[in-house]
Every structure is written in C-alpha cells, then in structure tokens.
Amino acid sequence: RGVSDGAIVVLDNATGDVLAYVGSSGDLSRAPEVDGAAAPRQAGSTLKPFLYALAIDARVLTAASLVDDSPLAIPTARGVYVPQNYDRDFRGSVSVRTALASSLNVPAVRTLELIGVDRFHDVLRNAGLATLTEAPDYYGAALALGGADVTLVALTNAYRVLANGGVASPVRYRMQDGAASVTKRVVGADAAFVVTDILADRGARAATFGLENPLATRLWSAAKTGTSKDMRDNWCIGYTSRYTVGVWVGN
C-alpha cells in the first residue's frame, strides 16, 4: 500500500521495561534516521478506549448502553465539524461495546459531548500522553477521534494502564531488578476491565473488521487500531496479560 516506514515497541506490563524497540524500517525507508517510535504523529482512533473508560468510570455509560450513530454536525469557531465513520455509513443505535470494538467515530464524538473535553484531556495526560500540550479547547470534539499528536512509546505505555487495571507507571529503558516504579491511578479497575473485555471481543469487532481478521489472535489479547487523517498513519496497539505491543506504520 505504499508504506515505507514502521516502528514497534514491546513493553513488560508488570514493570514497564522496554523489551523491544525498533524505530525505523532501515533500508526500506527514505528517512531511516527518523525514530518512528519517538516521533509525534496523529493518534487516530487509538484514544477511544480511554474516552469510553472515562465514561464507564463516571457511570455515564455501560458496555450495554446505546449510543447514537447518526449524522452529526457540531458548530465550532473554525466552522462546522461533521464527523464521519470510516466506511461513511451510519448504523443507528448501537451498544458501547459495538461502538468501541468496531471503532465507530460518531458515537465517540457523542460520548465526548457527555464527558467533556476537559476531563478527557486530563485522563490522556494522566495516562502519560505528554505531547497534548495545548489547552483542551484547542483540540475540541476532534480529540475523540485522535486529533492530537502522540508518540508510539507513550501511546503503548498508556495502553499498559488498561492492561494493569487502570494504573499508570513510567517506561523503563534499563531493567532494574526489584526497583519499584512510581504508580498513579488513571481510571478505576472496573472501567479498565470492561474496556479490555470489549477490545478482546471478536464478535463486537465484526461490524467493521469481520470475524476473521489479524486482531483475532490464537491466544487471548485485546487490541485497537487507529488511522489518522488522510490515512497518513496507521496504528495497532494490543496487549495480553503479560505484554503490551505498539506498532506504527506510515511514511
């Protein structure tokens, strides 16, 4: 598909130790010196799990709650924002489980309207996405669909929050036997569990991806994809009980 660059990060869930770090596709790339694991790129749909975790944590939604997937237009200072789903189609009322697993865009924007962009911005920052340096209003409703730059390392480590029951801790580039990391609770354990269960639900993902796809792994795993504006970036972040893996491809 014309992609020449890629990066991958593998983290140990318990410690945050970096087990693998590949920042470039080397000879395949026209810019092999660029570290794709550390370069800020647009997050796409990879931020949605944190939005729904916040909504579930706040008891605004449950996995079974119905959200509206119908045309939406939001007036902003820069014009009217009209979010579209990946396939340009709408499905009417869908469950949160289906909306997240199938990565529907319009329900995510409606969920952000329920939660508020300030609270969502705070959760993302608390999860370690330090590249969100602008005020929440700068991102607006587009933040629900990943309209912010993140690095692969930070995004992969943010998914460790979900893998570890809602608790964040730093990435460690040098393995330290017995050394304890500073931890911080980002979302409740119940919310992290529910979102993880959704991201591991092959059936709920089928509306967009079908039942047979690369996310349907042989062993238990939870995974989420993301595609940035104009398909410049494609992400996949996934985790098992032991590892979290982040992949970025683009140019």
Coordinates of N, CA and C in Angstrom, one line a residue:
R1 N 0.8 -1.2 0.0 CA 0.0 0.0 0.0 C 0.9 1.3 0.0
G2 N 2.1 1.2 -0.4 CA 3.0 2.3 -0.5 C 3.6 2.8 0.8
V3 N 3.5 1.9 1.8 CA 4.1 2.3 3.1 C 5.5 1.9 3.2
S4 N 6.4 2.8 3.7 CA 7.8 2.5 3.7 C 8.4 2.6 5.1
D5 N 7.7 3.2 6.1 CA 8.2 3.4 7.4 C 7.4 2.6 8.4
G6 N 8.1 2.1 9.5 CA 7.4 1.4 10.5 C 8.2 1.5 11.8
A7 N 7.5 1.2 12.9 CA 8.2 1.2 14.2 C 7.4 0.3 15.1
I8 N 8.0 -0.3 16.1 CA 7.4 -1.2 17.1 C 8.0 -1.1 18.4
V9 N 7.2 -1.2 19.5 CA 7.6 -1.1 20.9 C 6.9 -2.3 21.6
V10 N 7.7 -3.0 22.4 CA 7.1 -4.1 23.2 C 7.5 -3.8 24.7
L11 N 6.5 -3.7 25.6 CA 6.7 -3.4 27.0 C 6.2 -4.5 27.9
D12 N 6.9 -4.7 29.0 CA 6.5 -5.7 30.0 C 5.4 -5.0 30.9
N13 N 4.3 -5.6 31.0 CA 3.1 -5.0 31.7 C 3.5 -4.7 33.1
A14 N 4.1 -5.6 33.8 CA 4.3 -5.5 35.2 C 5.3 -4.4 35.6
T15 N 6.4 -4.3 34.8 CA 7.5 -3.4 35.1 C 7.6 -2.1 34.3
G16 N 7.1 -2.2 33.1 CA 7.3 -1.1 32.1 C 8.6 -1.2 31.4
D17 N 9.3 -2.3 31.6 CA 10.6 -2.5 30.9 C 10.4 -2.5 29.4
V18 N 11.3 -1.9 28.6 CA 11.2 -2.0 27.2 C 11.9 -3.2 26.8
L19 N 11.2 -4.2 26.2 CA 11.7 -5.4 25.8 C 12.1 -5.4 24.3
A20 N 11.5 -4.6 23.5 CA 11.9 -4.4 22.1 C 11.6 -3.0 21.7
Y21 N 12.5 -2.4 20.9 CA 12.3 -1.0 20.4 C 12.9 -0.9 19.0
V22 N 12.1 -0.8 18.0 CA 12.6 -0.7 16.7 C 12.0 0.7 16.1
G23 N 12.8 1.6 15.9 CA 12.3 2.9 15.5 C 12.3 3.2 14.0
S24 N 12.8 2.3 13.2 CA 12.9 2.6 11.8 C 12.8 1.2 11.0
S25 N 12.4 1.4 9.7 CA 12.4 0.2 8.9 C 13.7 0.1 8.1
G26 N 14.7 0.9 8.4 CA 16.0 0.8 7.9 C 16.1 1.0 6.4
D27 N 16.6 0.1 5.7 CA 16.8 0.3 4.2 C 15.5 0.4 3.4
L28 N 14.4 0.0 4.0 CA 13.1 0.2 3.3 C 12.7 1.7 3.3
S29 N 13.2 2.5 4.2 CA 12.8 3.9 4.5 C 13.6 4.9 3.7
R30 N 12.9 6.0 3.3 CA 13.6 7.1 2.7 C 14.2 8.0 3.7
A31 N 13.8 7.8 5.0 CA 14.4 8.6 6.1 C 14.7 7.7 7.3
P32 N 15.7 6.8 7.1 CA 16.0 5.8 8.1 C 16.5 6.3 9.4
E33 N 16.9 7.6 9.4 CA 17.4 8.1 10.7 C 16.3 8.6 11.6
V34 N 15.1 8.7 11.1 CA 13.9 9.2 11.9 C 13.5 8.1 12.8
D35 N 13.4 8.4 14.1 CA 12.9 7.4 15.1 C 11.4 7.4 15.1
G36 N 10.8 6.5 14.5 CA 9.3 6.4 14.4 C 8.6 6.1 15.7
A37 N 9.4 5.5 16.7 CA 8.8 5.2 18.0 C 8.8 6.5 18.9
A38 N 9.6 7.5 18.5 CA 9.6 8.7 19.4 C 9.1 9.9 18.7
A39 N 8.7 9.8 17.4 CA 8.2 10.9 16.6 C 6.7 11.1 16.9
P40 N 6.3 12.4 17.2 CA 4.9 12.6 17.4 C 4.1 12.5 16.1
R41 N 3.0 11.7 16.1 CA 2.2 11.5 15.0 C 0.7 11.5 15.5
Q42 N -0.2 11.8 14.5 CA -1.6 11.9 14.9 C -2.2 10.5 15.4
A43 N -2.9 10.5 16.5 CA -3.3 9.3 17.2 C -4.4 8.5 16.5
G44 N -5.3 9.1 15.8 CA -6.4 8.4 15.2 C -7.3 7.8 16.3
S45 N -7.9 6.7 16.0 CA -8.9 6.1 16.9 C -8.3 5.4 18.1
T46 N -6.9 5.4 18.3 CA -6.3 4.8 19.4 C -6.7 5.4 20.8
L47 N -7.2 6.6 20.8 CA -7.6 7.3 22.0 C -9.0 6.9 22.5
K48 N -9.8 6.3 21.7 CA -11.2 6.0 22.0 C -11.3 5.1 23.3
P49 N -10.4 4.1 23.5 CA -10.6 3.3 24.7 C -10.6 4.1 26.0
F50 N -9.8 5.1 26.0 CA -9.6 6.0 27.2 C -10.9 6.8 27.4
L51 N -11.5 7.3 26.3 CA -12.7 8.0 26.4 C -13.9 7.2 27.0
Y52 N -14.0 5.9 26.5 CA -15.1 5.1 27.0 C -14.7 4.6 28.4
A53 N -13.5 4.4 28.7 CA -13.1 4.1 30.1 C -13.5 5.2 31.1
L54 N -13.3 6.4 30.7 CA -13.7 7.5 31.5 C -15.2 7.6 31.7
A55 N -16.0 7.4 30.6 CA -17.4 7.4 30.6 C -18.0 6.3 31.5
I56 N -17.4 5.1 31.4 CA -17.8 4.0 32.3 C -17.4 4.2 33.7
D57 N -16.2 4.8 33.9 CA -15.8 5.1 35.3 C -16.7 6.1 36.0
A58 N -17.2 7.1 35.2 CA -18.0 8.1 35.7 C -19.5 7.6 35.8
R59 N -19.8 6.4 35.4 CA -21.1 5.8 35.4 C -22.1 6.5 34.5
V60 N -21.5 7.1 33.5 CA -22.4 7.8 32.5 C -22.9 6.7 31.5
L61 N -22.0 5.7 31.2 CA -22.3 4.7 30.2 C -21.9 3.3 30.8
T62 N -22.5 2.3 30.3 CA -22.0 0.9 30.5 C -21.7 0.3 29.1
A63 N -21.2 -0.9 29.1 CA -20.9 -1.6 27.9 C -22.1 -1.8 27.1
A64 N -23.3 -1.9 27.7 CA -24.5 -2.2 27.1 C -25.3 -1.0 26.7
S65 N -24.9 0.2 27.2 CA -25.6 1.4 26.8 C -25.7 1.6 25.3
L66 N -26.8 2.2 24.9 CA -27.0 2.5 23.5 C -26.5 3.9 23.2
V67 N -25.7 4.1 22.1 CA -25.3 5.4 21.7 C -25.7 5.6 20.2
D68 N -25.9 6.8 19.8 CA -26.5 7.2 18.5 C -25.4 7.3 17.5
D69 N -25.5 6.5 16.5 CA -24.6 6.5 15.3 C -25.4 7.1 14.1
S70 N -25.6 8.4 14.1 CA -26.4 9.0 13.0 C -25.7 10.4 12.7
P71 N -26.0 11.0 11.6 CA -25.3 12.2 11.2 C -25.2 13.3 12.3
L72 N -24.1 13.9 12.4 CA -23.9 14.9 13.4 C -23.1 16.1 12.9
A73 N -23.5 17.3 13.2 CA -22.8 18.5 12.8 C -22.6 19.4 14.1
I74 N -21.3 19.7 14.4 CA -21.0 20.5 15.6 C -20.4 21.8 15.2
P75 N -21.1 23.0 15.5 CA -20.6 24.3 15.2 C -19.3 24.6 16.0
T76 N -18.2 25.0 15.4 CA -17.0 25.4 16.1 C -16.6 26.8 15.6
A77 N -15.6 27.3 16.2 CA -15.0 28.7 15.8 C -14.4 28.6 14.5
R78 N -14.0 27.4 14.0 CA -13.4 27.3 12.7 C -14.3 26.7 11.6
G79 N -15.6 26.7 12.0 CA -16.6 26.1 11.0 C -17.4 25.0 11.6
V80 N -18.1 24.2 10.8 CA -18.9 23.1 11.3 C -18.1 21.8 11.2
Y81 N -18.0 21.1 12.3 CA -17.3 19.8 12.4 C -18.3 18.7 12.1
V82 N -18.1 17.9 11.1 CA -19.0 16.8 10.7 C -18.2 15.5 10.7
P83 N -18.3 14.8 11.9 CA -17.5 13.5 11.9 C -18.2 12.5 11.0
Q84 N -17.3 11.6 10.5 CA -17.8 10.5 9.6 C -17.2 9.2 10.1
N85 N -17.9 8.1 9.9 CA -17.4 6.8 10.2 C -16.4 6.4 9.1
Y86 N -15.6 5.4 9.3 CA -14.5 5.0 8.4 C -15.2 4.6 7.1
D87 N -16.3 3.9 7.1 CA -17.0 3.4 5.9 C -18.0 4.4 5.4
R88 N -18.1 5.6 6.0 CA -19.1 6.6 5.6 C -20.5 6.2 5.7
D89 N -20.8 5.2 6.6 CA -22.1 4.7 6.8 C -22.5 5.0 8.2
F90 N -23.8 4.9 8.5 CA -24.3 5.0 9.9 C -25.2 3.8 10.2
R91 N -25.2 3.5 11.5 CA -25.8 2.2 12.0 C -27.0 2.5 13.0
G92 N -27.3 3.7 13.2 CA -28.4 4.0 14.2 C -28.0 3.8 15.6
S93 N -28.8 3.2 16.4 CA -28.5 3.0 17.8 C -27.6 1.7 17.9
V94 N -26.4 1.9 18.6 CA -25.5 0.7 18.7 C -25.1 0.7 20.2
S95 N -24.6 -0.4 20.7 CA -24.1 -0.5 22.0 C -22.7 0.1 22.1
V96 N -22.4 0.5 23.3 CA -21.0 1.0 23.6 C -20.0 -0.1 23.2
R97 N -20.3 -1.3 23.5 CA -19.4 -2.5 23.1 C -19.2 -2.5 21.6
T98 N -20.2 -2.4 20.8 CA -20.0 -2.4 19.4 C -19.3 -1.1 18.9
A99 N -19.7 0.0 19.5 CA -19.2 1.3 19.0 C -17.7 1.4 19.2
L100 N -17.2 0.9 20.4 CA -15.7 0.9 20.6 C -15.0 -0.2 19.8
A101 N -15.5 -1.4 19.9 CA -14.8 -2.5 19.3 C -14.7 -2.4 17.7
S102 N -15.8 -1.8 17.2 CA -15.9 -1.6 15.7 C -15.4 -0.2 15.3
S103 N -14.9 0.6 16.3 CA -14.3 1.9 16.1 C -15.2 2.9 15.3
L104 N -16.4 3.0 15.8 CA -17.3 4.0 15.1 C -17.0 5.4 15.6
N105 N -16.9 6.3 14.7 CA -16.5 7.7 15.0 C -17.6 8.5 15.7
V106 N -18.8 8.5 15.1 CA -19.8 9.4 15.5 C -20.2 9.1 17.0
P107 N -20.4 7.8 17.4 CA -20.7 7.6 18.8 C -19.6 8.1 19.8
A108 N -18.3 8.0 19.3 CA -17.2 8.5 20.1 C -17.4 10.0 20.4
V109 N -17.7 10.8 19.3 CA -17.9 12.2 19.5 C -19.1 12.5 20.4
R110 N -20.1 11.8 20.2 CA -21.3 12.0 21.1 C -20.9 11.7 22.6
T111 N -20.1 10.6 22.8 CA -19.6 10.3 24.1 C -18.8 11.4 24.7
L112 N -17.9 12.0 23.9 CA -17.1 13.2 24.4 C -18.0 14.3 24.8
E113 N -19.1 14.5 24.1 CA -20.1 15.6 24.5 C -20.7 15.3 25.9
L114 N -20.9 14.0 26.2 CA -21.4 13.7 27.5 C -20.3 13.9 28.6
I115 N -19.1 13.6 28.3 CA -18.0 13.6 29.3 C -17.4 15.0 29.4
G116 N -17.2 15.7 28.3 CA -16.5 17.0 28.3 C -15.0 16.8 27.9
V117 N -14.6 17.7 27.0 CA -13.2 17.6 26.5 C -12.2 17.8 27.6
D118 N -12.5 18.7 28.6 CA -11.5 18.9 29.7 C -11.2 17.7 30.4
R119 N -12.2 16.9 30.8 CA -12.0 15.6 31.6 C -11.2 14.6 30.7
F120 N -11.6 14.5 29.5 CA -10.9 13.6 28.6 C -9.4 14.0 28.4
H121 N -9.2 15.2 28.2 CA -7.8 15.7 28.1 C -7.0 15.4 29.4
D122 N -7.6 15.6 30.5 CA -6.9 15.3 31.8 C -6.5 13.8 31.9
V123 N -7.5 12.9 31.5 CA -7.2 11.5 31.6 C -6.1 11.1 30.6
L124 N -6.0 11.6 29.4 CA -5.0 11.3 28.5 C -3.6 11.8 29.0
R125 N -3.6 13.0 29.6 CA -2.3 13.5 30.2 C -1.9 12.6 31.3
N126 N -2.9 12.2 32.2 CA -2.5 11.4 33.3 C -2.0 10.0 32.9
A127 N -2.5 9.6 31.7 CA -2.0 8.3 31.2 C -0.6 8.4 30.6
G128 N -0.1 9.6 30.5 CA 1.3 9.8 30.1 C 1.5 10.3 28.7
L129 N 0.4 10.8 28.1 CA 0.5 11.4 26.7 C 0.9 12.9 26.9
A130 N 2.1 13.1 27.1 CA 2.6 14.4 27.4 C 2.7 15.4 26.2
T131 N 2.5 14.8 25.0 CA 2.5 15.7 23.8 C 1.2 16.4 23.6
L132 N 0.2 16.2 24.4 CA -1.0 17.0 24.4 C -0.8 18.3 25.2
T133 N 0.0 19.2 24.6 CA 0.5 20.4 25.3 C -0.5 21.6 25.2
E134 N -1.4 21.5 24.2 CA -2.4 22.6 24.0 C -3.6 22.4 25.0
A135 N -4.3 23.6 25.2 CA -5.5 23.5 26.1 C -6.5 22.7 25.4
P136 N -7.4 22.1 26.3 CA -8.5 21.2 25.7 C -9.3 21.8 24.6
D137 N -9.6 23.1 24.7 CA -10.5 23.7 23.7 C -9.8 23.7 22.3
Y138 N -8.5 23.7 22.3 CA -7.7 23.7 21.0 C -8.0 22.4 20.2
Y139 N -8.2 21.3 20.9 CA -8.5 20.0 20.3 C -10.0 19.9 20.0
G140 N -10.8 20.3 20.9 CA -12.3 20.2 20.7 C -12.8 18.8 20.5
A141 N -13.9 18.7 19.8 CA -14.5 17.4 19.5 C -13.6 16.5 18.8
A142 N -12.7 17.0 18.0 CA -11.8 16.1 17.3 C -10.9 15.2 18.1
L143 N -10.8 15.6 19.4 CA -9.9 14.8 20.3 C -10.5 13.4 20.5
A144 N -11.8 13.2 20.4 CA -12.4 11.9 20.5 C -11.9 11.0 19.4
L145 N -11.5 11.5 18.2 CA -11.1 10.7 17.1 C -9.6 10.8 16.9
G146 N -8.9 11.2 18.0 CA -7.4 11.2 17.9 C -6.8 12.4 17.2
G147 N -7.5 13.5 17.3 CA -6.9 14.7 16.6 C -5.8 15.4 17.5
A148 N -4.9 14.6 17.9 CA -3.7 15.1 18.7 C -2.5 14.2 18.4
D149 N -1.3 14.8 18.5 CA -0.1 14.0 18.3 C 0.3 13.3 19.5
V150 N 0.8 12.0 19.3 CA 1.3 11.2 20.4 C 2.6 10.5 19.8
T151 N 3.4 9.9 20.7 CA 4.5 9.1 20.3 C 4.1 7.6 20.5
L152 N 4.7 6.7 19.7 CA 4.4 5.3 19.9 C 4.8 4.8 21.2
V153 N 5.9 5.3 21.8 CA 6.3 4.8 23.1 C 5.3 5.2 24.2
A154 N 4.9 6.5 24.1 CA 3.9 7.0 25.1 C 2.5 6.3 25.0
L155 N 2.1 6.1 23.7 CA 0.8 5.5 23.5 C 0.8 4.1 23.9
T156 N 1.8 3.3 23.6 CA 1.9 1.9 24.0 C 1.9 1.9 25.6
N157 N 2.6 2.8 26.2 CA 2.7 2.8 27.7 C 1.3 3.2 28.3
A158 N 0.6 4.0 27.6 CA -0.8 4.4 28.0 C -1.7 3.1 28.0
Y159 N -1.5 2.3 27.0 CA -2.3 1.1 27.0 C -2.0 0.1 28.1
R160 N -0.8 0.2 28.6 CA -0.4 -0.5 29.8 C -1.4 -0.1 31.0
V161 N -1.9 1.1 31.0 CA -2.8 1.5 32.0 C -4.0 0.5 32.0
L162 N -4.6 0.3 30.8 CA -5.7 -0.7 30.7 C -5.3 -2.1 31.1
A163 N -4.1 -2.5 30.6 CA -3.6 -3.8 30.9 C -3.4 -4.0 32.4
N164 N -3.1 -2.9 33.1 CA -2.8 -3.0 34.6 C -3.9 -2.5 35.5
G165 N -5.1 -2.6 35.0 CA -6.3 -2.3 35.8 C -6.4 -0.8 36.1
G166 N -6.0 0.0 35.2 CA -6.2 1.5 35.4 C -5.1 2.2 36.0
V167 N -4.0 1.6 36.2 CA -2.8 2.2 36.9 C -1.7 2.4 36.0
A168 N -1.1 3.7 36.0 CA 0.0 4.1 35.1 C 1.3 4.0 35.9
S169 N 2.3 3.7 35.1 CA 3.7 3.8 35.6 C 4.6 4.1 34.5
P170 N 5.8 4.6 34.7 CA 6.7 5.0 33.6 C 7.3 3.9 32.9
V171 N 7.7 4.1 31.6 CA 8.5 3.2 30.8 C 9.9 3.2 31.5
R172 N 10.5 2.0 31.4 CA 11.9 1.8 31.9 C 12.8 1.3 30.8
Y173 N 13.8 2.1 30.5 CA 14.7 1.7 29.4 C 15.9 0.8 29.9
R174 N 16.1 0.8 31.2 CA 17.1 -0.1 31.8 C 16.4 -0.9 32.8
M175 N 16.5 -2.2 32.7 CA 15.8 -3.1 33.6 C 16.5 -3.1 35.0
Q176 N 15.7 -2.9 36.0 CA 16.2 -2.7 37.3 C 15.5 -3.8 38.2
D177 N 16.3 -4.8 38.6 CA 15.8 -5.8 39.5 C 15.3 -5.3 40.8
G178 N 14.0 -5.5 41.1 CA 13.5 -5.2 42.4 C 13.2 -3.7 42.6
A179 N 13.5 -2.8 41.6 CA 13.2 -1.4 41.7 C 11.7 -1.1 41.5
A180 N 11.1 -0.4 42.4 CA 9.7 -0.1 42.3 C 9.5 1.2 41.5
S181 N 8.5 1.2 40.6 CA 8.1 2.4 39.8 C 7.1 3.2 40.5
V182 N 7.1 4.5 40.3 CA 6.0 5.3 40.8 C 4.7 5.1 40.0
T183 N 3.7 4.8 40.7 CA 2.4 4.4 40.0 C 1.3 5.5 40.3
K184 N 0.4 5.6 39.4 CA -0.7 6.6 39.5 C -2.0 6.0 38.9
R185 N -3.1 6.1 39.7 CA -4.3 5.6 39.1 C -4.9 6.6 38.2
V186 N -5.3 6.1 37.0 CA -5.8 6.9 35.9 C -7.3 6.7 35.8
V187 N -7.8 5.5 35.8 CA -9.2 5.1 35.8 C -9.4 4.0 36.7
G188 N -10.7 3.7 37.1 CA -11.0 2.6 38.0 C -10.7 1.3 37.4
A189 N -10.4 0.3 38.3 CA -10.1 -1.1 37.8 C -11.3 -1.7 37.0
D190 N -12.5 -1.4 37.5 CA -13.7 -1.9 36.8 C -13.8 -1.4 35.4
A191 N -13.6 -0.1 35.2 CA -13.7 0.5 33.9 C -12.6 -0.1 33.0
A192 N -11.4 -0.2 33.5 CA -10.3 -0.8 32.7 C -10.6 -2.2 32.3
F193 N -11.3 -3.0 33.2 CA -11.6 -4.4 32.9 C -12.7 -4.4 31.8
V194 N -13.7 -3.6 31.9 CA -14.8 -3.6 30.9 C -14.2 -3.2 29.5
V195 N -13.4 -2.1 29.4 CA -12.8 -1.7 28.1 C -11.9 -2.8 27.6
T196 N -11.1 -3.5 28.4 CA -10.3 -4.6 28.0 C -11.1 -5.7 27.4
D197 N -12.2 -6.0 28.1 CA -13.1 -7.1 27.6 C -13.7 -6.7 26.2
I198 N -14.0 -5.4 26.0 CA -14.6 -5.0 24.7 C -13.5 -5.1 23.6
L199 N -12.3 -4.7 24.0 CA -11.2 -4.7 23.0 C -10.8 -6.2 22.6
A200 N -11.2 -7.1 23.4 CA -10.9 -8.5 23.2 C -12.0 -9.3 22.5
D201 N -13.1 -8.6 22.3 CA -14.4 -9.2 21.8 C -14.4 -9.3 20.3
R202 N -14.1 -10.4 19.8 CA -14.1 -10.6 18.3 C -15.5 -10.4 17.7
G203 N -16.5 -10.8 18.3 CA -17.9 -10.6 17.8 C -18.2 -9.1 17.7
A204 N -17.9 -8.3 18.7 CA -18.3 -6.9 18.7 C -17.5 -6.1 17.7
R205 N -16.3 -6.7 17.3 CA -15.4 -6.0 16.3 C -15.9 -6.3 14.9
A206 N -16.8 -7.3 14.7 CA -17.1 -7.8 13.4 C -17.8 -6.8 12.5
A207 N -18.5 -5.8 13.1 CA -19.3 -4.9 12.3 C -18.4 -4.1 11.3
T208 N -17.2 -3.9 11.7 CA -16.2 -3.1 10.9 C -15.1 -4.1 10.3
F209 N -14.6 -5.0 11.1 CA -13.5 -5.8 10.7 C -13.8 -7.2 10.2
G210 N -15.1 -7.7 10.5 CA -15.4 -9.0 10.2 C -14.9 -10.0 11.3
L211 N -15.3 -11.2 11.2 CA -14.9 -12.1 12.3 C -13.5 -12.6 12.1
E212 N -13.1 -12.8 10.9 CA -11.7 -13.2 10.6 C -10.8 -12.1 10.2
N213 N -9.9 -11.7 11.1 CA -9.0 -10.5 10.8 C -7.8 -10.7 11.7
P214 N -6.7 -10.0 11.4 CA -5.5 -10.1 12.2 C -5.6 -9.8 13.7
L215 N -6.6 -9.2 14.1 CA -6.8 -8.9 15.5 C -7.4 -10.1 16.3
A216 N -7.9 -11.1 15.6 CA -8.4 -12.3 16.2 C -7.3 -13.3 16.4
T217 N -6.6 -13.1 17.5 CA -5.4 -13.9 17.8 C -5.7 -15.2 18.4
R218 N -4.8 -16.2 18.3 CA -5.0 -17.5 18.8 C -5.1 -17.5 20.3
L219 N -4.3 -16.7 21.0 CA -4.3 -16.6 22.4 C -5.1 -15.3 22.8
W220 N -5.5 -15.2 24.1 CA -6.3 -14.0 24.5 C -5.5 -12.8 24.3
S221 N -6.1 -11.7 23.7 CA -5.5 -10.4 23.6 C -6.5 -9.4 23.4
A222 N -6.2 -8.2 23.8 CA -7.1 -7.0 23.5 C -6.3 -6.1 22.5
A223 N -7.0 -5.5 21.6 CA -6.3 -4.7 20.6 C -7.2 -3.6 20.0
K224 N -6.5 -2.5 19.6 CA -7.2 -1.4 19.0 C -6.4 -0.8 17.8
T225 N -7.1 -0.5 16.7 CA -6.4 0.1 15.6 C -6.6 1.6 15.6
G226 N -5.9 2.3 14.8 CA -6.1 3.8 14.6 C -5.6 4.2 13.3
T227 N -6.3 5.1 12.6 CA -5.9 5.7 11.3 C -6.0 7.2 11.4
S228 N -5.0 7.9 11.0 CA -5.0 9.4 11.1 C -5.7 10.0 9.9
K229 N -5.8 11.3 9.9 CA -6.5 12.0 8.8 C -5.7 11.7 7.5
D230 N -6.4 11.5 6.4 CA -5.9 11.2 5.1 C -5.0 9.9 5.1
M231 N -5.2 9.1 6.1 CA -4.6 7.8 6.2 C -3.0 7.9 6.2
R232 N -2.5 9.0 6.8 CA -1.1 9.2 6.9 C -0.4 8.2 7.9
D233 N -1.2 7.8 8.9 CA -0.6 7.0 10.0 C -1.6 5.8 10.2
N234 N -1.0 4.7 10.5 CA -1.8 3.5 10.9 C -1.2 2.9 12.1
W235 N -2.0 2.7 13.1 CA -1.5 2.2 14.4 C -2.3 0.9 14.8
C236 N -1.6 0.1 15.5 CA -2.3 -1.0 16.2 C -1.6 -1.2 17.6
I237 N -2.3 -1.1 18.6 CA -1.8 -1.3 20.0 C -2.6 -2.5 20.6
G238 N -1.9 -3.5 21.1 CA -2.6 -4.6 21.8 C -1.8 -5.1 23.0
Y239 N -2.6 -5.9 23.8 CA -1.9 -6.4 25.0 C -2.5 -7.7 25.4
T240 N -1.6 -8.5 26.0 CA -2.0 -9.7 26.7 C -1.9 -9.4 28.2
S241 N -2.0 -10.5 29.0 CA -1.8 -10.3 30.5 C -0.4 -9.9 30.8
R242 N 0.6 -10.2 29.9 CA 2.0 -10.0 30.2 C 2.7 -8.9 29.4
Y243 N 2.3 -8.7 28.1 CA 3.0 -7.8 27.3 C 2.0 -6.8 26.7
T244 N 2.5 -5.6 26.4 CA 1.8 -4.6 25.5 C 2.7 -4.3 24.3
V245 N 2.1 -4.3 23.2 CA 2.8 -4.1 21.9 C 2.2 -3.0 21.1
G246 N 3.0 -2.1 20.7 CA 2.5 -1.0 19.8 C 3.2 -1.0 18.5
V247 N 2.5 -0.8 17.4 CA 3.0 -0.7 16.1 C 2.5 0.5 15.4
W248 N 3.4 1.2 14.7 CA 3.0 2.3 13.8 C 3.6 2.1 12.4
V249 N 2.8 2.3 11.4 CA 3.3 2.3 10.0 C 2.8 3.6 9.3
G250 N 3.6 4.1 8.4 CA 3.3 5.3 7.6 C 4.4 5.7 6.7
N251 N 4.5 6.9 6.4 CA 5.6 7.4 5.6 C 6.2 8.7 6.2

